[in-house]
Structures are given as C-alpha cells and as structure tokens.
Short mmCIF file of C-alpha atoms and ligand atoms in Angstrom, two decimals:
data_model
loop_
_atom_site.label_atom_id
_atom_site.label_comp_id
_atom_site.label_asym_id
_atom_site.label_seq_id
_atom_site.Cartn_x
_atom_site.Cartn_y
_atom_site.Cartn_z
CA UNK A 1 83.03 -4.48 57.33
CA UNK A 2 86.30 -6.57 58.34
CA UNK A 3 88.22 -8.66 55.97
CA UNK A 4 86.92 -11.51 58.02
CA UNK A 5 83.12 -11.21 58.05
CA UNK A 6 81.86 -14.74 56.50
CA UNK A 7 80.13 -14.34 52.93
CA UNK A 8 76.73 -15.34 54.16
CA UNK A 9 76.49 -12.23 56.22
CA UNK A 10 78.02 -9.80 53.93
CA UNK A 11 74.47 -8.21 52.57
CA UNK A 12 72.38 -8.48 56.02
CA UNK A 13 70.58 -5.04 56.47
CA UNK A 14 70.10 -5.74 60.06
CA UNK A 15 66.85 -4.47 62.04
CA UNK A 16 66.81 -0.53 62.84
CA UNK A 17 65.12 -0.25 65.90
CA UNK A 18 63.72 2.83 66.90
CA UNK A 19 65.65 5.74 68.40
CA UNK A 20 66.85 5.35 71.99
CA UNK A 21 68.43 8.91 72.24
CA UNK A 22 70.46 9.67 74.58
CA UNK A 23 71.25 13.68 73.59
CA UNK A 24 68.18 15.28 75.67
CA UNK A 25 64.89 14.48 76.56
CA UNK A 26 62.27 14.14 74.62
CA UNK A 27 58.22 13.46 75.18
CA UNK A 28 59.27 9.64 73.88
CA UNK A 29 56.35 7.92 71.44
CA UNK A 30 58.26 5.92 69.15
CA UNK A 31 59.09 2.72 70.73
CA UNK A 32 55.54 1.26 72.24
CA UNK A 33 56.97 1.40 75.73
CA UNK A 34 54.62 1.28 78.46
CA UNK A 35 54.42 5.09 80.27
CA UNK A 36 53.87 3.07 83.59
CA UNK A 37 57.23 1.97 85.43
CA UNK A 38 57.07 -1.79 86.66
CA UNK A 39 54.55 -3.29 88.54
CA UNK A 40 56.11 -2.70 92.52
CA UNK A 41 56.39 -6.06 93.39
CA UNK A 42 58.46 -6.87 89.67
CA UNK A 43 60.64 -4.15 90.75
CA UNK A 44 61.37 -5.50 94.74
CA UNK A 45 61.61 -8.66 93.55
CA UNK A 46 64.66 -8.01 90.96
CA UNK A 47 66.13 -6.21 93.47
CA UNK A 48 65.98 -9.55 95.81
CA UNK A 49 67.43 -11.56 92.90
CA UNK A 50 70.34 -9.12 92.63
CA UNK A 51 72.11 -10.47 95.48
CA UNK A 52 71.80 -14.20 93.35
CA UNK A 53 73.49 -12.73 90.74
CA UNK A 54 76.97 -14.76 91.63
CA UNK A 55 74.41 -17.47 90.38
CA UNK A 56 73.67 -18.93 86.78
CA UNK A 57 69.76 -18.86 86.75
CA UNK A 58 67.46 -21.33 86.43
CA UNK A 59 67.89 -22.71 83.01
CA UNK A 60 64.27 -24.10 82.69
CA UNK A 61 62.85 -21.02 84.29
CA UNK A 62 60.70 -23.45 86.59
CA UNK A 63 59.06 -20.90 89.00
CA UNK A 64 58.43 -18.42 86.81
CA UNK A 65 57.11 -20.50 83.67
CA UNK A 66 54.78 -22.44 86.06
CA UNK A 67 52.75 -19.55 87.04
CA UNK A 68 53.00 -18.11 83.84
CA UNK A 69 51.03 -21.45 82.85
CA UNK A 70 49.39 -21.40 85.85
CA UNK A 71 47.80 -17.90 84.83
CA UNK A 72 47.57 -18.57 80.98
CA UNK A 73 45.05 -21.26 81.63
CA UNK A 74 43.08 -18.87 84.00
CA UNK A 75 42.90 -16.63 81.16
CA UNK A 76 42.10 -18.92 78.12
CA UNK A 77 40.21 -21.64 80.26
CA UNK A 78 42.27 -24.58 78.84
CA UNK A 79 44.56 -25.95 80.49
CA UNK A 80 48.50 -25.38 79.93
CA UNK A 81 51.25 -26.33 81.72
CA UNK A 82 55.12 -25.59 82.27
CA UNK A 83 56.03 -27.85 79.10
CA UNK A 84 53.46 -25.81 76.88
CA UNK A 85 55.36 -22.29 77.37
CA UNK A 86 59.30 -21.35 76.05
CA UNK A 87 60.62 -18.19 77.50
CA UNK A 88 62.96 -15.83 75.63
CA UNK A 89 64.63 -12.85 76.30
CA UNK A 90 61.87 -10.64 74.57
CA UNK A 91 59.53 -12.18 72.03
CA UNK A 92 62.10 -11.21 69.13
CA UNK A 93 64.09 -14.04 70.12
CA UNK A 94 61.09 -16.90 70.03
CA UNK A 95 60.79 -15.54 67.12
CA UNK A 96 63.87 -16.02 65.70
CA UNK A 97 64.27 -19.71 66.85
CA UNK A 98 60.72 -20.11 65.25
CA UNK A 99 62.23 -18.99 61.86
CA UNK A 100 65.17 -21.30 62.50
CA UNK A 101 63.07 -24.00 63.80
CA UNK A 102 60.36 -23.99 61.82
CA UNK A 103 61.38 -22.58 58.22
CA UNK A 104 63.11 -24.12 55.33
CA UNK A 105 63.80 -23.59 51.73
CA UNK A 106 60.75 -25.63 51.26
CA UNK A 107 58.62 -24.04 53.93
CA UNK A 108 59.33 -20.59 53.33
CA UNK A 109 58.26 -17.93 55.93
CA UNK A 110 55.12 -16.08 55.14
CA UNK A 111 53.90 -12.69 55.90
CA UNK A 112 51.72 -9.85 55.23
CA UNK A 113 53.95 -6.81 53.35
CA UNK A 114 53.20 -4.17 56.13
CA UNK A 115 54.14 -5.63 59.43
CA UNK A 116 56.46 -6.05 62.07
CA UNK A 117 59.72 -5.32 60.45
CA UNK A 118 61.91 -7.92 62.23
CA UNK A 119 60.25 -10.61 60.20
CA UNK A 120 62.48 -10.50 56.74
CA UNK A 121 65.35 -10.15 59.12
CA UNK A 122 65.16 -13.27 60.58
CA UNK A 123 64.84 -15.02 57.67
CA UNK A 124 67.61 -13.12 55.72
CA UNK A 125 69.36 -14.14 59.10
CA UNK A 126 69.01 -17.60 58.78
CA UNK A 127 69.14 -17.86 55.15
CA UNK A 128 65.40 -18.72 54.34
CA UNK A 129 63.16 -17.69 51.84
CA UNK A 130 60.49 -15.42 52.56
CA UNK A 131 57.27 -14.65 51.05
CA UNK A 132 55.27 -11.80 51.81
CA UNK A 133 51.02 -10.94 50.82
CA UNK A 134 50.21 -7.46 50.31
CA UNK A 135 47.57 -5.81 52.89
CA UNK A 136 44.76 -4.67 51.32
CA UNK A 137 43.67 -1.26 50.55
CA UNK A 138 42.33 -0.61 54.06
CA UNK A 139 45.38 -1.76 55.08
CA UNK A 140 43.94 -4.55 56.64
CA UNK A 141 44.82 -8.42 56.35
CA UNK A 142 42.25 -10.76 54.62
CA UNK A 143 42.68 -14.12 56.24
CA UNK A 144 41.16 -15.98 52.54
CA UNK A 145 45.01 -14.29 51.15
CA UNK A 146 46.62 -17.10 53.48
CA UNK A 147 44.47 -20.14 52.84
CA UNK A 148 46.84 -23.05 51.19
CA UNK A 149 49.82 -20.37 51.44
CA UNK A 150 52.68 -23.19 51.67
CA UNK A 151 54.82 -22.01 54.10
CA UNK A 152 55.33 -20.99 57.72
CA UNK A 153 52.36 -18.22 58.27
CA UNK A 154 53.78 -15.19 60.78
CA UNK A 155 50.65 -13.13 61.93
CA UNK A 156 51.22 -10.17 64.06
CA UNK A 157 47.78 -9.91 66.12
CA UNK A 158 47.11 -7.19 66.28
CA UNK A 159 49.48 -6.17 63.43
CA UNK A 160 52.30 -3.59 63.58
CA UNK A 161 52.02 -0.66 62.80
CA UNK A 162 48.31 -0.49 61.68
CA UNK A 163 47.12 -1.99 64.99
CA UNK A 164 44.60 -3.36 63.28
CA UNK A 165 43.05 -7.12 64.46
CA UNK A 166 42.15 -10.07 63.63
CA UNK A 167 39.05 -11.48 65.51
CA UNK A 168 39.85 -14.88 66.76
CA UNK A 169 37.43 -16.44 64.17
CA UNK A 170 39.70 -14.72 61.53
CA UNK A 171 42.70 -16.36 62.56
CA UNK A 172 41.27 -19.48 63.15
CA UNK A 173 39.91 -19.60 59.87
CA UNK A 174 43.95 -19.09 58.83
CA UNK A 175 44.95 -22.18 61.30
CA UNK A 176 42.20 -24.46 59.60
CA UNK A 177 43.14 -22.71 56.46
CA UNK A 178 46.69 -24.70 56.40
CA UNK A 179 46.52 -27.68 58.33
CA UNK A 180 49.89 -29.24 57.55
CA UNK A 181 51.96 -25.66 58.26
CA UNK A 182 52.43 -23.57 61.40
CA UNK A 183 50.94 -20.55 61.90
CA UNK A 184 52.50 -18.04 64.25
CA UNK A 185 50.38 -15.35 65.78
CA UNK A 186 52.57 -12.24 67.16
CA UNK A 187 50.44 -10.63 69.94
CA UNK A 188 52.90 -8.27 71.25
CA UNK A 189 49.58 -5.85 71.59
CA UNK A 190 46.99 -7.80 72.26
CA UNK A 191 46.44 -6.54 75.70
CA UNK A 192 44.87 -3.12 74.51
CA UNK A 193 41.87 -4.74 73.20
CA UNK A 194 42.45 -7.72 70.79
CA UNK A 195 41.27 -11.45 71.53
CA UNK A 196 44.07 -13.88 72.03
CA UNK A 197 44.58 -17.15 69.95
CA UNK A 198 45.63 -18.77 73.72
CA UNK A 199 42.51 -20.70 73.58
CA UNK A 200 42.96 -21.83 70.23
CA UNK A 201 45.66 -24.05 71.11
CA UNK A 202 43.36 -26.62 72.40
CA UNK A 203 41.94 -27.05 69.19
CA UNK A 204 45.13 -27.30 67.01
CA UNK A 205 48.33 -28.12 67.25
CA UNK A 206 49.49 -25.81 64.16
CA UNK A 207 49.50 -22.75 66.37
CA UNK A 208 52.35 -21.13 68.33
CA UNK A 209 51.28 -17.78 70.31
CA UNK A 210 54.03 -15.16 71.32
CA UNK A 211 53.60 -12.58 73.53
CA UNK A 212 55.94 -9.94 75.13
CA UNK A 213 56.35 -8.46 78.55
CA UNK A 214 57.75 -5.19 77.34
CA UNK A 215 54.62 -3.23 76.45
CA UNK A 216 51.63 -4.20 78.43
CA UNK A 217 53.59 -5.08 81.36
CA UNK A 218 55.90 -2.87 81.52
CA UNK A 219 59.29 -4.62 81.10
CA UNK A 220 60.87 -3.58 78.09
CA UNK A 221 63.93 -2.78 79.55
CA UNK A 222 63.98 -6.47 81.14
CA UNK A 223 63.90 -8.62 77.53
CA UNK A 224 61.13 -11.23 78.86
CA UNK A 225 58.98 -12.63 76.08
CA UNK A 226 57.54 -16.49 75.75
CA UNK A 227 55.72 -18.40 72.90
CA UNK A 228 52.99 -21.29 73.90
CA UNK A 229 52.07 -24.12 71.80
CA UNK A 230 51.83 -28.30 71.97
CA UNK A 231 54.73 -29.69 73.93
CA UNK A 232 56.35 -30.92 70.97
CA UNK A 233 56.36 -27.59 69.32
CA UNK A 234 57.60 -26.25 72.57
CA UNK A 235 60.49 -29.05 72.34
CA UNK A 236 61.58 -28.26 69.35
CA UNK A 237 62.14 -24.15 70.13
CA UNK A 238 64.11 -25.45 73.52
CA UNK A 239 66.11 -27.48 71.33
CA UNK A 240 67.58 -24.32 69.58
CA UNK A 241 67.75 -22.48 72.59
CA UNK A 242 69.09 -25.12 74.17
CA UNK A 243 71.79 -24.91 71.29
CA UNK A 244 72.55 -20.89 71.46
CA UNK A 245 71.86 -20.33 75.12
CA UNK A 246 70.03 -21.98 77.74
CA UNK A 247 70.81 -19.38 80.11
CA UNK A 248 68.83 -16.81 78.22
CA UNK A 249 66.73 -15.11 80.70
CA UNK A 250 68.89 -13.30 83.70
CA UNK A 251 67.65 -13.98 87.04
CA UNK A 252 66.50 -10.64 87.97
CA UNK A 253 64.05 -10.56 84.73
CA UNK A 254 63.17 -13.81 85.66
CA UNK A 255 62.40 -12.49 89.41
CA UNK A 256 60.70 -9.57 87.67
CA UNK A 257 58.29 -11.57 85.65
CA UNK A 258 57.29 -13.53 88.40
CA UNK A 259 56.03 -9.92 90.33
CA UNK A 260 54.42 -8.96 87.29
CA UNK A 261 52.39 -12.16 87.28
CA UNK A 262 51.45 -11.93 91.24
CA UNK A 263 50.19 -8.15 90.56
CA UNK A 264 47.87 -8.66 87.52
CA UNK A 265 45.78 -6.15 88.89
CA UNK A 266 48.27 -3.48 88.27
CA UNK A 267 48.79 -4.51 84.40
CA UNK A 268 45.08 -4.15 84.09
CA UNK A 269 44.43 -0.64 85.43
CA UNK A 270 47.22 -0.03 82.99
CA UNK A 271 45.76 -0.94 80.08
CA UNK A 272 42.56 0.47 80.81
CA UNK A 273 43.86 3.71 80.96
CA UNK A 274 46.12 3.24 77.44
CA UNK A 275 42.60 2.58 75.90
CA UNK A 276 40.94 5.35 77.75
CA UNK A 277 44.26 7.85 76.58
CA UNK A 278 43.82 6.21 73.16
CA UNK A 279 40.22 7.42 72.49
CA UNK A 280 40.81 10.84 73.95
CA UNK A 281 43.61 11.00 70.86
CA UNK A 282 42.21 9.68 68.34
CA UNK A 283 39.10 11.55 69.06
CA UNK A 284 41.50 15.37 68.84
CA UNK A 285 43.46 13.50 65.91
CA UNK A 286 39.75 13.20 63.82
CA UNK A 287 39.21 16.78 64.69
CA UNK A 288 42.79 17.84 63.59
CA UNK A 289 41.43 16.10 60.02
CA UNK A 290 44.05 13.57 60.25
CA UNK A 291 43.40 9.95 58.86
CA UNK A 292 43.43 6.63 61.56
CA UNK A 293 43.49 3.03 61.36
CA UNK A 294 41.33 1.28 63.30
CA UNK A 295 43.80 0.28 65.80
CA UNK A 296 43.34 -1.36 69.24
CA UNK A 297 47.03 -1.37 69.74
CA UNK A 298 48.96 0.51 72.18
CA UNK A 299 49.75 3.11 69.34
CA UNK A 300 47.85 4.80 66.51
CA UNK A 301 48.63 4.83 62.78
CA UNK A 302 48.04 8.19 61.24
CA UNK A 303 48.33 10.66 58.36
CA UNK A 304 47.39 14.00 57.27
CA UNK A 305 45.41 14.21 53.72
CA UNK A 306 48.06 17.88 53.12
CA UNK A 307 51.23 17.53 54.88
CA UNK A 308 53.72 15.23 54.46
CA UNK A 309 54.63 12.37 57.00
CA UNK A 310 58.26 12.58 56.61
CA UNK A 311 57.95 16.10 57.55
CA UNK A 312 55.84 15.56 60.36
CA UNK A 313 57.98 13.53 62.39
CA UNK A 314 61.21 16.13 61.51
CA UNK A 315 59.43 19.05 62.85
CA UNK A 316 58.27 17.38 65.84
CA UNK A 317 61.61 15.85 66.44
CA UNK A 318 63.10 19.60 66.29
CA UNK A 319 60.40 20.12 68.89
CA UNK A 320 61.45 17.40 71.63
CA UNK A 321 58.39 14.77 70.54
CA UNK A 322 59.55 11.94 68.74
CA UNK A 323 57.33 9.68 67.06
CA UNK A 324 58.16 6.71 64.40
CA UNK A 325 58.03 7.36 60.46
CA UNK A 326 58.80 4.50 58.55
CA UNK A 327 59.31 5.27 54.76
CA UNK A 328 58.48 1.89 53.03
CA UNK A 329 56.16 2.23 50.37
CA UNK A 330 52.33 2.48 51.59
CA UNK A 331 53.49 3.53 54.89
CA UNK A 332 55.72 6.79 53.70
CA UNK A 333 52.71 9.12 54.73
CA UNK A 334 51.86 7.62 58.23
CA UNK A 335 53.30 7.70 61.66
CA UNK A 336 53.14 5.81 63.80
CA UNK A 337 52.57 7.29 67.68
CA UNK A 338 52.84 5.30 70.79
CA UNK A 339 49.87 5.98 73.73
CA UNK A 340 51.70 7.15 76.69
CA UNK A 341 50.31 9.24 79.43
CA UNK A 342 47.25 11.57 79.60
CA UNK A 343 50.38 14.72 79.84
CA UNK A 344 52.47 12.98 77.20
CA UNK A 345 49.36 13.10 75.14
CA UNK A 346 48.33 16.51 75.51
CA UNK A 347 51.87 17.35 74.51
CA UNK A 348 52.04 15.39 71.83
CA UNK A 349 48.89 16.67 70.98
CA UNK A 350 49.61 20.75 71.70
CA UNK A 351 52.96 20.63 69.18
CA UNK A 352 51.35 18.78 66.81
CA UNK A 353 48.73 21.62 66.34
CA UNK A 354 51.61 23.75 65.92
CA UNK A 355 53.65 21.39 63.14
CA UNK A 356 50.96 20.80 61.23
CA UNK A 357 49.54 24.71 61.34
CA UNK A 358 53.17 25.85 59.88
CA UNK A 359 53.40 22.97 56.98
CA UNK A 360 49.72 23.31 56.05
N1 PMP B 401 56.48 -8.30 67.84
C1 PMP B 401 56.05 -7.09 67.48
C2 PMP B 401 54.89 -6.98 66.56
C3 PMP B 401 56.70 -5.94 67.97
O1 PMP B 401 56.30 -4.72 67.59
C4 PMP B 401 57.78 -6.09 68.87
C5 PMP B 401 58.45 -4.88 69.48
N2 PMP B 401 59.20 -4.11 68.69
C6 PMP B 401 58.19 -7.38 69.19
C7 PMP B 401 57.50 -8.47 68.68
C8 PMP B 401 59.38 -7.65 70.05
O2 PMP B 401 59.30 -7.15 71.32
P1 PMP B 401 60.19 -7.68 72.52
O3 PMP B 401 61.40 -8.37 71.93
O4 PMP B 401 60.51 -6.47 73.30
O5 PMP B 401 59.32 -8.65 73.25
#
C-alpha cells in the first residue's frame, strides 16, 4: 500500500477471481468458461471492426442493443426496446453501477450468504451497507426469507456456486414480496436450464435482469454483459456510466455481440450439449459416492462424505485439472467444477478416480 492510497480504500479485500494460469496447461474447470470458441460470425465480425479501431465506438451501442432488444422480446414475448437494455463490459460492471445506483445507507444491499462473491465487494466498494440471509440447509434460497427485507434484493438465478434455481413463480413471489425496493436477478447461468425473469418485467417495474455473454455465449474474453429493466431504471444505470465511462464497450466486442445474436442457433446447440455433458457427470459423480446440488448451471457443486475438499482440488491441481474450492464456511467441503467438453470431462473424471482412491 502507498503512502497515498485514500482512507476509504485502505481495508478493501478486493474480488479474487479464479486462477488464469499462465505456467502450463491445464484441463481448465474453474472459471465457467464456455469450452466452445465464439460463434464464427462473432469472431469475423470483430475482426471487421478491427480496422475501426482508430474510432471511439458507438457510445449508445445503437446496432447492437437494438437487436439485442429486438431478440429479448422474441424470447420473453413482451415487448422491449433499445431504451429498456444498458450494456456493460461484462455483467460485473451493471452490477456495480446497480450497487452505486441503487443502494444507500438506508437501502442497504441484500443477499443470500452463499452466492456470487462479487456482491459484498461492490458494496464495500462503494461504501454501502450490506445485509446478507443465510441459505438454508439444502443450500437452497427460500424466497418467504426476502419478503419485507428493506433493502436492495441481489438474486443470482440460478445462484453461484450451488446452481441451484429459482422457478420464475419463486422470484416473482420476491418482486411482489417488496414492492417499494428493487430486486436484481443475476442470471449469468440461466441458459443451461433455468427460466428467465425477462418476462417479468412487464409486470413490474421493481425488477432489473442481468445477464452475461461470457458463459453461454462464449465471450468471456470479450467483457459484454447488459441489464434490462423500465426505461427509467435503465436511465438511471446510463447516468453512472455515463459518469465513469460512456465508452465502455470496445468496438470489436460490440461487433462480436452483434454475430453472436445473428447465430443463435450456434449458442443453442451449445448449451444443449453442456446439459447433455452435465448429466453424463453428475451421473459418474453419484456413482463415485460424491454429494451434488441440484444444479442446472453450467457447473456442478460437489463433495465427498470422506475426503476433504481442500484436498481435492490440491491433488488435482498437482495433476493438471483445476477446479474452484472456495473455503468460506458451508462451502469449505465443496468444489465447484465447470462443464466443459465431453474429453475435458472424462479427464476430469479419470484423475478424479485416482485423487480420491489415494485420500480415501
Ligand atoms: N454473476 C455471476 C453469478 C457470475 O458467476 C459471474 C462470473 N464470474 C458474473 C456475474 C460476471 O460475469 P461477467 O462479468 O463475465 O459477465
């Protein structure tokens, strides 16, 4: 820390994200990245938009956020258009200008104790209280916890790292629930079998959905995330970025979004097959006697009743397969694994036989 770091920062434990190593290569499950490289038009038309990049890019992100409208109201059957939809550079940062936006020492945020652990970031961030309702002992979220809660309500849908969801029902019961405060549903993974809130937004104007190009749609490596609410919710998150940096999204991720969208197709097989590579794992993970939320996530949530989680992930580290341990409290026993291919699987799988045959 420098002499010169301002007081207000000096005990931020920033966000650890998860390993990015660069020292050999390893069968990588630890991040949620998509196995599947970019849909082919995404990547031919960044390519096209490098020879732009003399260019600042479109500040409002006009082409791109009308057919993201365009196809979000194909999806949900209401109807949204370009002033409904923000677009970030990834979902984390909607989701720090919601905390900024929408947070206050009176409206503190509010979130369940296991979830995506960016949340009490951005609030220690920004300064703003936080609140935070304990899973229960399925390790599932009961929407009746957040009814009245008195705050800013961040959901992830499904939530990190159980991958367990909500059904739509549930978290509309949570929007109806709190009626004068904004609930925020996360669905960085709803793609791998959840229901999206999208449609709920023509029923309330409490709601603001995020959702992420990195894992679904294969552009993690891009940063291109939106949120989608009423247009004055959708004001008021412009009017922060608009205040940090209204050139936020680069013109080649911008390009790149666009060729997602016109190749849906492509993001569908996808999934289908991160569902299909999900069942074969969990189904060789029950046999292996290990333990599994009930996730429909593009990741599983395990533990073994005998051997240690911490241990786990060291001796399949040592072995070139790195998966994601988190140590806080309930979670100190799981991993967490991302779905990746059919042969990442069936590695994953084949050293894990070994690991857990020498700790038994
Ligand atoms: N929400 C959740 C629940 C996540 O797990 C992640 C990815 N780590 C994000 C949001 C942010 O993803 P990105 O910024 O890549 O869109």
């Amino acid at each position: 820390m420098s002499r010169f770091l301002s007081n207000r920062y000096k005990d931020l434990e920033p966000y650890v994200p998860g390993e990015q190593p660069q020292d050999q290569k390893y069968v990588k499950l630890n991040t949620n990245e998509s196995p599947f490289p970019p849909a082919p038009k995404a990547i031919a038309k960044a390519a096209e938009a490098a020879g732009r990049l003399q260019l600042y890019p479109d500040p409002d992100c006009r082409a791109f956020s009308e057919k993201l409208a365009e196809h979000l109201s194909q999806e949900s059957g209401i109807s949204l258009t370009r002033e409904n939809v923000i677009i970030t550079n990834g979902s984390d940062e909607v989701l720090n200008f919601a905390f900024m936006a929408f947070c206050s020492s009176e409206k503190p945020a509010i979130f369940p104790d296991i979830t995506y652990g960016f949340y009490p970031v951005f609030a220690d961030m920004n300064g703003l209280p936080y609140r935070e309702i304990p899973l229960d002992e399925e390790l599932r979220i009961d929407p009746a916890d957040y009814a009245g809660a008195g705050g800013t309500i961040f959901i992830a849908n499904p939530n990190a790292h159980t991958g367990i969801a909500l059904s739509r029902d549930q978290i509309e019961e949570i929007i109806r629930n709190n009626p004068d405060d904004l609930v925020v549903v996360d669905e960085a993974y709803v793609d791998f079998g959840a229901q999206s809130s999208i449609p709920l937004l023509q029923k309330y104007d409490n709601l603001l959905v995020i959702q992420t190009f990195s894992k679904s749609r294969s552009l993690a490596g891009a940063r291109l995330g939106f949120g989608a609410a009423s247009k004055e919710i959708i004001q008021d998150l412009n009017t922060i970025r608009n205040s940090t940096n209204p050139y936020n999204i680069n013109g080649m991720t911008m390009a790149a979004g666009l060729g997602v969208l016109e190749e849906e197709e492509y993001t569908r097989e996808n999934c289908q097959k991160i569902i299909a590579n999900r069942r074969y794992t969990e189904e060789r993970l029950s046999a292996m006697g290990f333990e599994l939320t009930d996730s429909v996530s593009n990741f599983i949530f395990m533990k073994h009743p005998e051997v240690d989680g911490g241990r786990i992930y060291e001796e399949m580290k040592r072995r070139g397969v790195l998966i994601r341990h988190f140590t806080k409290d309930r979670m100190a026993q799981y991993n967490r694994v991302t779905i990746g291919s059919r042969e990442q699987m069936d590695t994953f799988l084949q050293v894990l036989g070994e690991v857990i045959e020498e700790l038994k």
